[in-house]
Amino acid sequence: MIRVREKYGDRMTALESSYLTETLKGLSITLRHFLENTLTRKNTVTLNYPEEKKPYPERFRGLHRLMKRDDGQVRCVACMCCATVCPAHCIKIEAGEHDDHRIEKFPIEFSIDWLRCVYCGLCVDACPCDAIRMDTGEHPKPQIDRNGFLTTKIDLMKLGGPSVAVQGGVRPDNGEG
Amino acid sequence: MATPETARDPLDVDDLPMEPMVLKMGPSHPTMHGVIELTLRLDGETVRAADVEIGYLHRGFEKMGEVSTWNQVFAYADRLNYNSPMLNELGYAMAVEKLMGVDVPERAQFLRVIASEISRICDHLTCVGAGAMELGAFTAFLYAVKAREFLYELLEKISGHRLTVNYMRVGGVWLDMPDGWDGAVRQALTDAAGVMREFHKLVTRHRIFFDRMEGVGIISQEDALAWGFTGPCLRSTGIDYDIRKAHPYSCYDRFDFDIPVGDKGDNYDRYLIRLEEIEQSRRIIEQAFDRMPGGPVVSSDPRVALPEKGPVYNTIESMMNHFKLVYDGIRVPPGAVYSFSEAANGELGFYIVADGTGKPYRVRVRGPVFAIMQALPQMLIGGMIADIVPTFDGINMIAGELDR
Amino acid sequence: MSQAILERLKERYEDGVVETATERGDDCAVLKREILVDVCRFLKDDADFAMNLFVDVTAVDWLDRRTPRFDVVFQLKSITKRHRVTLKVRVDDGDDAWVPSVTGVWRGADWFERELWDMFGVRVDGHPNLRRILMWDGFEGHPLRKDYPVAGRQPLVPLRKSEVHVFENNPVDPFVVGLGVVREKSDGDA
Amino acid sequence: MELLLISTLKVILVFAIVLGALSPLAGWAERRQSAMIQDRVGPNRASIGGFRAWGLFHPIADVIKLMTKEDFVPATRNRYLHTAAPMIAFWSAVVTFAVIPFGPWLQIANLDIGVLFIFGIASLGVYGATIAGWASNNKYSLLGALRASAMMLSYEVTLGLTVVGVLICFSTVGAQELVVAQAGPIWNWGIFKQPVAFVLFFVAAMAATKRAPFDLPEGESEIVAGYFLEYSGMKFVMFYMGEYIEMFLWSALATVLFFGGWQIPWVPFEGQTWYEFAGVAKFLAVLVAIAFLQMTVRWTLPRFRYDQVMDLGWKMLLPASIGNVVVTAVVIIATPAGGVLQRVALLVGNAVVVLVALAVAAAMKGENKIGVTTEALRTQRSEEAVH
């Protein structure tokens, strides 16, 4: 147990209560910052945003992307896991039957409403085939109307790339699984 | 159903000698953060009566909890006390784990404690910084925000986001810490401490600040207990009650830290306690890194943890387990528990009731600020309008956990 | 220690304690409504128990699952003794939906009981100021009842017309009325 | 005719300096400076043809924006007073520059009662704040107006008394004469005769301009924006500019009283042209330096509470300034004029004043009337609760 009054002092001393010394102390800090920042920008922490950007960390959950199969088709099998687990109900999937008999289902439409999304990342955890990811490192751009935030499958796939997981078994050179 | 007869206007004070001025403070008022409405009766600048109206940020957390799965509630829990989301998540995760009887791995416990304590520091920094700003010391505020920013970056590195972290899961945490994170934490804590030293020099011992805080918003020990105070506000009256010490949870019993207490129960005490708790949290974090065990970061209990991605992609058993957990959610056995933890403002309690399905039957949050805010009129009466500002900030009202 | 509380309560209020249970380390006593305030006062004042901190009161709505419909759940705690206990009172729907107020024992129960009324429609008898707290005055229904729909809509609150409305709303307040009336007369372009 | 022409030119020149250069630049400097103090970048987005000039175009953008902005007024205001208030505040700040001697010849009117004229007109500024607060028909404005009037009245007294010491030293109230009297070596400056008076003057002047830490009439976290809460557009600008101009006014007066005005130490003025320009430059440099200090103080300190400002004004500053006047008068009478003895005696007297003021301050610490009231009220209320 620490008594804060004992540690930080309970009463003002005579000098402190004259305002002057403490004000001068404060001025020494502010003026030092002023000089340092004027001459060298040493302590400046803000950035000139659009010109200077700070990269997001690796785990940053940004915009979603849909991963692709080796032949460039969408990896998603429309299992509805992500749509179910989403607390914000922002994922809409319309499933359809694929011509290829090895692929049972695929999403005819896969849309995410980025205005409703809370970027919790549960959909990524829930995906059983590594089809949806949130690692683009980008955040939604401003739009002029709400429809601009409703993103379709095509847009989501533009950011996507081939994935490590494959359907129907282990890939021999799979390093990370 | 109509409001019963017993309702009355708390402003109805008929023993005042002259006509008071009624002043509506908020919700659109800089100090009230847009979420509180204070109705004051003023005698000149002196507050003679006050009434607090809350509910402007009511988002139906408890109702939403009833239609979400157990894991989805984490996303809502983040938004309770949005300054320290990790602490809310820890409280909620502990409640579910207590009801299910899940053991959390050691390493996850340590990561939880570290993340929580970083959150606690952020919360206290916001509180003392905003307090200084609302007293007019804008530079001091920005220094505190700068220090907080160092820590938010850490949370972003480990959880992916700064505020809406969604880092904890039932039975553990989302991911292990990234490489080099411990060094980054130590560095950031050192930097933040350096910035806070300047903050400390700027305001703590300045007489203007001292006079504004000292002896303002006093609450006595008995009153504080009677109103249900917890956290720094209770400790400012001299009671060394901290749930981390009184009912150790997670792995707090392994760390060596002190509880700061005040004497008078005024704003200055609350301010100093927050300043000191920042130091103590720092101590906890450093000890946690020194003793960090290895191992998994999420429980292997198949009832709660999603299976590893590799088996999910490749084996049908894991895939089925995965689907069951995603579609039905975690199935919590029927029962009810009350679990509580020390959040930044005091006791954060979760009373959860399960009926055996994948969704909570009832999630009740006991926000620390809710109990404290009801004593606000008592702390304001007799003071001046200007005293509302530090008192209101000393409570550290967070509408997210007040209105839920 | 908390077990001792349950034992002691059973001993002291034989019929009043409906049942006791210990679940996952939480000790809970289900009480009859009549003895609630008495038990609370006893727990607070007794030197062995010293339940000096009122933590929480809430309700659980067991619509169509159990009767009586509501469990009103009190969480109490002792800061000095470092133990705690849960008290439950079961109340039914309609006229029976009320509990006695414990604000006389702990002042801090004030807002929690208002919330209980606001959210569940469980009246709190003897509460000094039982108003809605999170919802507004004209709210219809009680949102945390299970029969209140999640996407429930409320009738819109009519737009406030003019500043005159504000003055009329406070007819007893001479300051507001005085300032308002004088200004309105002196100002032609309002 | 010639006099009229010269006077007009002088007026244009002075107002070009004050209104055209100093005030807009002050807005820029304040924002930029606060950014530097607070480890930020500051405003730098306004550009002309892609040229940003460290945000120097922001004042221009601000002015255009504010002038073209809708004048949004409350329906229940008092129409005439609401319009008149900003004019009064602005006018009282600007007119006083008529007697400020920027240079040997650069002074609009050399009144014999120059300093008194400044005080007389500047003290009218409080009417602007008070009327604005009352005419807005807003309770926050009203509170701000009450705070402003109480505080400015209190500090006007101190402000006047601190100057008296300087006036005694130089035996004149004419602004130009004061400057002339400080010619010669640097220790002829007012600050070396009246250091305490300078500190008191500086503090009281900050209070008179209602700037932090004395910005409680605005107190944005307590009473939103105080007396100019209900003002927008050009009327708001007049308050805003008035505040800056007033800040420069007191800085200018401080330069005249304590820093030798346009006099350059050790270099006597013998009618040289270069000296006139150098003098004006020196005057402006000192003025800007004092204004800069005021701004830095603003970004360093928290805000006072209403009663604490009154305590500081009436219980610390006023007794100290009276003590300073008495000590100065005694020293001036008792010692031979202009000698080293007098100079030393003045400094010793000042030191005595400081020590006494510190002792008083020490004795006053810990006294918290409001706390007592709170305690009394609480006891009363808890008794009520018991019954």
PDB file of N, CA, C and O in Angstrom, chain B residues 15 22-25 29-31 45 134-136 138-139 142-143 146 206 208 211-212 214 216 218 378 382 384-385 387 389, chain D residues 37-40 139-140 143 147 213 220-222 224 299-308 368 370 374 377-378 381 384:
ATOM      1  N   ASP B  15     -36.253  24.428   0.315  1.00  0.00           N
ATOM      2  CA  ASP B  15     -35.751  25.230   1.423  1.00  0.00           C
ATOM      3  C   ASP B  15     -34.715  26.253   0.976  1.00  0.00           C
ATOM      4  O   ASP B  15     -34.026  26.830   1.787  1.00  0.00           O
ATOM      5  N   VAL B  22     -31.708  27.654 -13.067  1.00  0.00           N
ATOM      6  CA  VAL B  22     -31.638  26.282 -13.565  1.00  0.00           C
ATOM      7  C   VAL B  22     -30.759  26.277 -14.801  1.00  0.00           C
ATOM      8  O   VAL B  22     -30.944  27.080 -15.705  1.00  0.00           O
ATOM      9  N   LEU B  23     -29.785  25.410 -14.793  1.00  0.00           N
ATOM     10  CA  LEU B  23     -28.861  25.343 -15.916  1.00  0.00           C
ATOM     11  C   LEU B  23     -28.815  23.905 -16.401  1.00  0.00           C
ATOM     12  O   LEU B  23     -28.531  22.990 -15.639  1.00  0.00           O
ATOM     13  N   LYS B  24     -29.107  23.730 -17.675  1.00  0.00           N
ATOM     14  CA  LYS B  24     -28.986  22.397 -18.262  1.00  0.00           C
ATOM     15  C   LYS B  24     -27.572  22.267 -18.802  1.00  0.00           C
ATOM     16  O   LYS B  24     -27.177  23.004 -19.707  1.00  0.00           O
ATOM     17  N   MET B  25     -26.823  21.361 -18.253  1.00  0.00           N
ATOM     18  CA  MET B  25     -25.453  21.166 -18.699  1.00  0.00           C
ATOM     19  C   MET B  25     -25.420  19.856 -19.478  1.00  0.00           C
ATOM     20  O   MET B  25     -25.578  18.789 -18.916  1.00  0.00           O
ATOM     21  N   HIS B  29     -22.304  19.450 -24.427  1.00  0.00           N
ATOM     22  CA  HIS B  29     -21.466  20.320 -23.614  1.00  0.00           C
ATOM     23  C   HIS B  29     -20.074  19.708 -23.606  1.00  0.00           C
ATOM     24  O   HIS B  29     -19.946  18.491 -23.519  1.00  0.00           O
ATOM     25  N   PRO B  30     -19.050  20.527 -23.730  1.00  0.00           N
ATOM     26  CA  PRO B  30     -17.702  19.955 -23.875  1.00  0.00           C
ATOM     27  C   PRO B  30     -17.316  18.985 -22.767  1.00  0.00           C
ATOM     28  O   PRO B  30     -16.641  18.001 -23.027  1.00  0.00           O
ATOM     29  N   THR B  31     -17.720  19.260 -21.550  1.00  0.00           N
ATOM     30  CA  THR B  31     -17.302  18.384 -20.461  1.00  0.00           C
ATOM     31  C   THR B  31     -18.145  17.122 -20.388  1.00  0.00           C
ATOM     32  O   THR B  31     -17.696  16.094 -19.907  1.00  0.00           O
ATOM     33  N   GLU B  45     -22.634  31.051  -8.730  1.00  0.00           N
ATOM     34  CA  GLU B  45     -21.900  29.974  -9.391  1.00  0.00           C
ATOM     35  C   GLU B  45     -21.906  28.703  -8.554  1.00  0.00           C
ATOM     36  O   GLU B  45     -21.322  27.706  -8.939  1.00  0.00           O
ATOM     37  N   GLU B 134      -9.350  19.575 -19.503  1.00  0.00           N
ATOM     38  CA  GLU B 134     -10.597  20.251 -19.161  1.00  0.00           C
ATOM     39  C   GLU B 134     -10.355  21.342 -18.130  1.00  0.00           C
ATOM     40  O   GLU B 134     -11.195  22.217 -17.943  1.00  0.00           O
ATOM     41  N   LEU B 135      -9.213  21.293 -17.467  1.00  0.00           N
ATOM     42  CA  LEU B 135      -8.852  22.422 -16.615  1.00  0.00           C
ATOM     43  C   LEU B 135      -8.093  23.476 -17.400  1.00  0.00           C
ATOM     44  O   LEU B 135      -7.622  24.448 -16.833  1.00  0.00           O
ATOM     45  N   GLY B 136      -7.912  23.291 -18.673  1.00  0.00           N
ATOM     46  CA  GLY B 136      -7.280  24.310 -19.500  1.00  0.00           C
ATOM     47  C   GLY B 136      -5.852  24.030 -19.885  1.00  0.00           C
ATOM     48  O   GLY B 136      -5.287  24.776 -20.668  1.00  0.00           O
ATOM     49  N   PHE B 138      -3.906  22.380 -22.052  1.00  0.00           N
ATOM     50  CA  PHE B 138      -4.037  21.591 -23.262  1.00  0.00           C
ATOM     51  C   PHE B 138      -2.733  20.884 -23.609  1.00  0.00           C
ATOM     52  O   PHE B 138      -2.739  19.767 -24.102  1.00  0.00           O
ATOM     53  N   THR B 139      -1.629  21.548 -23.347  1.00  0.00           N
ATOM     54  CA  THR B 139      -0.343  20.937 -23.661  1.00  0.00           C
ATOM     55  C   THR B 139      -0.134  19.660 -22.857  1.00  0.00           C
ATOM     56  O   THR B 139       0.284  18.637 -23.399  1.00  0.00           O
ATOM     57  N   LEU B 142      -1.991  16.848 -24.376  1.00  0.00           N
ATOM     58  CA  LEU B 142      -1.412  16.247 -25.571  1.00  0.00           C
ATOM     59  C   LEU B 142      -0.179  15.416 -25.240  1.00  0.00           C
ATOM     60  O   LEU B 142       0.119  14.451 -25.923  1.00  0.00           O
ATOM     61  N   TYR B 143       0.530  15.793 -24.184  1.00  0.00           N
ATOM     62  CA  TYR B 143       1.647  14.945 -23.766  1.00  0.00           C
ATOM     63  C   TYR B 143       1.127  13.586 -23.312  1.00  0.00           C
ATOM     64  O   TYR B 143       1.700  12.541 -23.643  1.00  0.00           O
ATOM     65  N   LYS B 146       0.168  11.621 -26.231  1.00  0.00           N
ATOM     66  CA  LYS B 146       1.360  11.128 -26.925  1.00  0.00           C
ATOM     67  C   LYS B 146       1.874   9.864 -26.240  1.00  0.00           C
ATOM     68  O   LYS B 146       2.176   8.867 -26.908  1.00  0.00           O
ATOM     69  N   HIS B 206       1.689  22.407  -9.692  1.00  0.00           N
ATOM     70  CA  HIS B 206       1.370  23.798  -9.962  1.00  0.00           C
ATOM     71  C   HIS B 206       0.192  24.220  -9.112  1.00  0.00           C
ATOM     72  O   HIS B 206      -0.787  23.504  -8.978  1.00  0.00           O
ATOM     73  N   ILE B 208      -2.190  26.384  -9.438  1.00  0.00           N
ATOM     74  CA  ILE B 208      -3.510  26.507 -10.060  1.00  0.00           C
ATOM     75  C   ILE B 208      -4.174  25.141 -10.112  1.00  0.00           C
ATOM     76  O   ILE B 208      -5.316  24.964  -9.696  1.00  0.00           O
ATOM     77  N   ASP B 211      -4.983  23.833  -6.553  1.00  0.00           N
ATOM     78  CA  ASP B 211      -6.163  24.453  -5.957  1.00  0.00           C
ATOM     79  C   ASP B 211      -7.455  23.974  -6.606  1.00  0.00           C
ATOM     80  O   ASP B 211      -8.490  23.899  -5.959  1.00  0.00           O
ATOM     81  N   ARG B 212      -7.360  23.697  -7.903  1.00  0.00           N
ATOM     82  CA  ARG B 212      -8.578  23.241  -8.581  1.00  0.00           C
ATOM     83  C   ARG B 212      -8.955  21.829  -8.138  1.00  0.00           C
ATOM     84  O   ARG B 212     -10.123  21.458  -8.162  1.00  0.00           O
ATOM     85  N   GLU B 214      -7.553  20.032  -5.231  1.00  0.00           N
ATOM     86  CA  GLU B 214      -7.477  19.760  -3.800  1.00  0.00           C
ATOM     87  C   GLU B 214      -8.776  20.165  -3.107  1.00  0.00           C
ATOM     88  O   GLU B 214      -9.254  21.280  -3.259  1.00  0.00           O
ATOM     89  N   VAL B 216     -11.709  19.334  -3.665  1.00  0.00           N
ATOM     90  CA  VAL B 216     -12.888  19.435  -4.527  1.00  0.00           C
ATOM     91  C   VAL B 216     -13.421  18.037  -4.788  1.00  0.00           C
ATOM     92  O   VAL B 216     -12.643  17.101  -4.970  1.00  0.00           O
ATOM     93  N   ILE B 218     -15.039  16.065  -2.725  1.00  0.00           N
ATOM     94  CA  ILE B 218     -14.706  15.167  -1.621  1.00  0.00           C
ATOM     95  C   ILE B 218     -15.826  14.160  -1.395  1.00  0.00           C
ATOM     96  O   ILE B 218     -17.000  14.483  -1.500  1.00  0.00           O
ATOM     97  N   GLN B 378     -23.957  14.407  -5.128  1.00  0.00           N
ATOM     98  CA  GLN B 378     -23.434  14.667  -3.786  1.00  0.00           C
ATOM     99  C   GLN B 378     -22.047  15.291  -3.833  1.00  0.00           C
ATOM    100  O   GLN B 378     -21.707  16.148  -3.025  1.00  0.00           O
ATOM    101  N   GLY B 382     -22.476  22.196  -3.433  1.00  0.00           N
ATOM    102  CA  GLY B 382     -21.618  23.016  -2.593  1.00  0.00           C
ATOM    103  C   GLY B 382     -20.409  23.541  -3.330  1.00  0.00           C
ATOM    104  O   GLY B 382     -19.800  24.502  -2.899  1.00  0.00           O
ATOM    105  N   MET B 384     -18.506  24.841  -7.108  1.00  0.00           N
ATOM    106  CA  MET B 384     -18.871  25.818  -8.124  1.00  0.00           C
ATOM    107  C   MET B 384     -19.013  25.118  -9.470  1.00  0.00           C
ATOM    108  O   MET B 384     -18.671  23.950  -9.612  1.00  0.00           O
ATOM    109  N   ILE B 385     -19.488  25.888 -10.452  1.00  0.00           N
ATOM    110  CA  ILE B 385     -19.648  25.298 -11.782  1.00  0.00           C
ATOM    111  C   ILE B 385     -18.309  24.756 -12.261  1.00  0.00           C
ATOM    112  O   ILE B 385     -18.225  23.664 -12.806  1.00  0.00           O
ATOM    113  N   ASP B 387     -16.013  23.538 -10.647  1.00  0.00           N
ATOM    114  CA  ASP B 387     -15.597  22.311  -9.959  1.00  0.00           C
ATOM    115  C   ASP B 387     -16.231  21.073 -10.555  1.00  0.00           C
ATOM    116  O   ASP B 387     -15.783  19.955 -10.300  1.00  0.00           O
ATOM    117  N   VAL B 389     -16.050  20.252 -13.508  1.00  0.00           N
ATOM    118  CA  VAL B 389     -15.131  19.722 -14.509  1.00  0.00           C
ATOM    119  C   VAL B 389     -14.148  18.720 -13.907  1.00  0.00           C
ATOM    120  O   VAL B 389     -14.113  17.564 -14.328  1.00  0.00           O
TER     121      VAL B 389
ATOM    122  N   ILE D  37       5.031  23.435 -29.404  1.00  0.00           N
ATOM    123  CA  ILE D  37       5.111  23.092 -27.986  1.00  0.00           C
ATOM    124  C   ILE D  37       4.545  21.707 -27.743  1.00  0.00           C
ATOM    125  O   ILE D  37       5.052  20.939 -26.941  1.00  0.00           O
ATOM    126  N   GLN D  38       3.482  21.382 -28.465  1.00  0.00           N
ATOM    127  CA  GLN D  38       2.784  20.134 -28.189  1.00  0.00           C
ATOM    128  C   GLN D  38       3.221  18.990 -29.092  1.00  0.00           C
ATOM    129  O   GLN D  38       2.495  18.010 -29.232  1.00  0.00           O
ATOM    130  N   ASP D  39       4.354  19.110 -29.691  1.00  0.00           N
ATOM    131  CA  ASP D  39       4.910  18.045 -30.539  1.00  0.00           C
ATOM    132  C   ASP D  39       4.008  17.705 -31.720  1.00  0.00           C
ATOM    133  O   ASP D  39       3.882  16.554 -32.109  1.00  0.00           O
ATOM    134  N   ARG D  40       3.343  18.718 -32.240  1.00  0.00           N
ATOM    135  CA  ARG D  40       2.512  18.476 -33.418  1.00  0.00           C
ATOM    136  C   ARG D  40       3.165  19.167 -34.612  1.00  0.00           C
ATOM    137  O   ARG D  40       4.226  19.768 -34.496  1.00  0.00           O
ATOM    138  N   LYS D 139     -27.777  31.330 -20.777  1.00  0.00           N
ATOM    139  CA  LYS D 139     -27.290  31.335 -19.393  1.00  0.00           C
ATOM    140  C   LYS D 139     -25.779  31.184 -19.325  1.00  0.00           C
ATOM    141  O   LYS D 139     -25.134  31.745 -18.443  1.00  0.00           O
ATOM    142  N   TYR D 140     -25.226  30.424 -20.232  1.00  0.00           N
ATOM    143  CA  TYR D 140     -23.766  30.295 -20.233  1.00  0.00           C
ATOM    144  C   TYR D 140     -23.118  31.638 -20.553  1.00  0.00           C
ATOM    145  O   TYR D 140     -22.129  32.031 -19.939  1.00  0.00           O
ATOM    146  N   LEU D 143     -23.293  33.834 -17.516  1.00  0.00           N
ATOM    147  CA  LEU D 143     -22.264  33.500 -16.530  1.00  0.00           C
ATOM    148  C   LEU D 143     -20.908  34.002 -16.983  1.00  0.00           C
ATOM    149  O   LEU D 143     -20.129  34.539 -16.192  1.00  0.00           O
ATOM    150  N   ARG D 147     -18.535  36.684 -15.057  1.00  0.00           N
ATOM    151  CA  ARG D 147     -17.137  36.388 -14.733  1.00  0.00           C
ATOM    152  C   ARG D 147     -16.223  37.441 -15.343  1.00  0.00           C
ATOM    153  O   ARG D 147     -15.305  37.935 -14.690  1.00  0.00           O
ATOM    154  N   PRO D 213      -3.883  31.752 -18.231  1.00  0.00           N
ATOM    155  CA  PRO D 213      -4.780  30.975 -17.368  1.00  0.00           C
ATOM    156  C   PRO D 213      -5.978  31.769 -16.838  1.00  0.00           C
ATOM    157  O   PRO D 213      -6.648  31.288 -15.933  1.00  0.00           O
ATOM    158  N   GLU D 220     -14.007  27.103 -21.891  1.00  0.00           N
ATOM    159  CA  GLU D 220     -14.793  26.270 -22.793  1.00  0.00           C
ATOM    160  C   GLU D 220     -15.221  24.951 -22.176  1.00  0.00           C
ATOM    161  O   GLU D 220     -16.206  24.377 -22.611  1.00  0.00           O
ATOM    162  N   SER D 221     -14.526  24.468 -21.160  1.00  0.00           N
ATOM    163  CA  SER D 221     -14.968  23.205 -20.601  1.00  0.00           C
ATOM    164  C   SER D 221     -16.021  23.407 -19.516  1.00  0.00           C
ATOM    165  O   SER D 221     -16.645  22.458 -19.088  1.00  0.00           O
ATOM    166  N   GLU D 222     -16.190  24.631 -19.057  1.00  0.00           N
ATOM    167  CA  GLU D 222     -17.185  24.860 -18.005  1.00  0.00           C
ATOM    168  C   GLU D 222     -18.428  25.521 -18.572  1.00  0.00           C
ATOM    169  O   GLU D 222     -19.541  25.011 -18.447  1.00  0.00           O
ATOM    170  N   VAL D 224     -18.821  26.541 -21.813  1.00  0.00           N
ATOM    171  CA  VAL D 224     -18.805  26.365 -23.260  1.00  0.00           C
ATOM    172  C   VAL D 224     -17.947  27.408 -23.970  1.00  0.00           C
ATOM    173  O   VAL D 224     -16.845  27.121 -24.359  1.00  0.00           O
ATOM    174  N   TRP D 299      -0.141  28.277 -23.153  1.00  0.00           N
ATOM    175  CA  TRP D 299      -0.060  26.849 -23.468  1.00  0.00           C
ATOM    176  C   TRP D 299       0.619  26.061 -22.372  1.00  0.00           C
ATOM    177  O   TRP D 299       0.948  24.903 -22.562  1.00  0.00           O
ATOM    178  N   THR D 300       0.908  26.699 -21.274  1.00  0.00           N
ATOM    179  CA  THR D 300       1.575  25.975 -20.191  1.00  0.00           C
ATOM    180  C   THR D 300       0.654  25.715 -19.017  1.00  0.00           C
ATOM    181  O   THR D 300       0.713  24.666 -18.395  1.00  0.00           O
ATOM    182  N   LEU D 301      -0.203  26.679 -18.717  1.00  0.00           N
ATOM    183  CA  LEU D 301      -0.905  26.634 -17.435  1.00  0.00           C
ATOM    184  C   LEU D 301      -2.353  26.201 -17.568  1.00  0.00           C
ATOM    185  O   LEU D 301      -2.990  26.438 -18.583  1.00  0.00           O
ATOM    186  N   PRO D 302      -2.876  25.579 -16.515  1.00  0.00           N
ATOM    187  CA  PRO D 302      -4.313  25.336 -16.459  1.00  0.00           C
ATOM    188  C   PRO D 302      -5.078  26.605 -16.066  1.00  0.00           C
ATOM    189  O   PRO D 302      -4.464  27.635 -15.796  1.00  0.00           O
ATOM    190  N   ARG D 303      -6.371  26.480 -16.042  1.00  0.00           N
ATOM    191  CA  ARG D 303      -7.215  27.653 -15.826  1.00  0.00           C
ATOM    192  C   ARG D 303      -7.556  27.819 -14.350  1.00  0.00           C
ATOM    193  O   ARG D 303      -7.691  26.853 -13.610  1.00  0.00           O
ATOM    194  N   PHE D 304      -7.673  29.082 -13.951  1.00  0.00           N
ATOM    195  CA  PHE D 304      -8.081  29.375 -12.585  1.00  0.00           C
ATOM    196  C   PHE D 304      -9.567  29.101 -12.400  1.00  0.00           C
ATOM    197  O   PHE D 304     -10.329  29.047 -13.363  1.00  0.00           O
ATOM    198  N   ARG D 305      -9.953  29.018 -11.158  1.00  0.00           N
ATOM    199  CA  ARG D 305     -11.367  29.018 -10.846  1.00  0.00           C
ATOM    200  C   ARG D 305     -11.742  30.452 -10.465  1.00  0.00           C
ATOM    201  O   ARG D 305     -10.899  31.234 -10.059  1.00  0.00           O
ATOM    202  N   TYR D 306     -13.027  30.746 -10.617  1.00  0.00           N
ATOM    203  CA  TYR D 306     -13.519  32.110 -10.405  1.00  0.00           C
ATOM    204  C   TYR D 306     -13.044  32.711  -9.082  1.00  0.00           C
ATOM    205  O   TYR D 306     -12.452  33.794  -9.044  1.00  0.00           O
ATOM    206  N   ASP D 307     -13.265  31.991  -7.986  1.00  0.00           N
ATOM    207  CA  ASP D 307     -12.912  32.579  -6.692  1.00  0.00           C
ATOM    208  C   ASP D 307     -11.409  32.644  -6.496  1.00  0.00           C
ATOM    209  O   ASP D 307     -10.902  33.519  -5.806  1.00  0.00           O
ATOM    210  N   GLN D 308     -10.684  31.728  -7.146  1.00  0.00           N
ATOM    211  CA  GLN D 308      -9.221  31.765  -6.999  1.00  0.00           C
ATOM    212  C   GLN D 308      -8.627  32.954  -7.741  1.00  0.00           C
ATOM    213  O   GLN D 308      -7.644  33.556  -7.283  1.00  0.00           O
ATOM    214  N   ASN D 368      -9.002  27.105   1.901  1.00  0.00           N
ATOM    215  CA  ASN D 368      -9.908  26.701   0.820  1.00  0.00           C
ATOM    216  C   ASN D 368     -11.337  26.927   1.279  1.00  0.00           C
ATOM    217  O   ASN D 368     -11.953  26.090   1.904  1.00  0.00           O
ATOM    218  N   ILE D 370     -14.054  27.190  -0.383  1.00  0.00           N
ATOM    219  CA  ILE D 370     -15.074  26.366  -1.021  1.00  0.00           C
ATOM    220  C   ILE D 370     -15.178  25.013  -0.332  1.00  0.00           C
ATOM    221  O   ILE D 370     -16.249  24.493  -0.101  1.00  0.00           O
ATOM    222  N   THR D 374     -18.468  23.269   1.162  1.00  0.00           N
ATOM    223  CA  THR D 374     -18.897  21.932   0.791  1.00  0.00           C
ATOM    224  C   THR D 374     -19.156  21.104   2.032  1.00  0.00           C
ATOM    225  O   THR D 374     -20.171  20.427   2.160  1.00  0.00           O
ATOM    226  N   LEU D 377     -22.300  22.219   3.796  1.00  0.00           N
ATOM    227  CA  LEU D 377     -23.492  21.800   3.068  1.00  0.00           C
ATOM    228  C   LEU D 377     -23.733  20.313   3.231  1.00  0.00           C
ATOM    229  O   LEU D 377     -24.849  19.867   3.408  1.00  0.00           O
ATOM    230  N   ARG D 378     -22.641  19.561   3.180  1.00  0.00           N
ATOM    231  CA  ARG D 378     -22.786  18.122   3.258  1.00  0.00           C
ATOM    232  C   ARG D 378     -23.351  17.728   4.604  1.00  0.00           C
ATOM    233  O   ARG D 378     -24.242  16.908   4.697  1.00  0.00           O
ATOM    234  N   ARG D 381     -26.889  18.423   4.618  1.00  0.00           N
ATOM    235  CA  ARG D 381     -27.682  17.512   3.804  1.00  0.00           C
ATOM    236  C   ARG D 381     -27.765  16.130   4.426  1.00  0.00           C
ATOM    237  O   ARG D 381     -28.786  15.472   4.356  1.00  0.00           O
ATOM    238  N   GLU D 384     -30.319  16.235   6.939  1.00  0.00           N
ATOM    239  CA  GLU D 384     -31.634  16.140   6.312  1.00  0.00           C
ATOM    240  C   GLU D 384     -31.971  14.695   5.987  1.00  0.00           C
ATOM    241  O   GLU D 384     -33.080  14.240   6.196  1.00  0.00           O
TER     242      GLU D 384
END
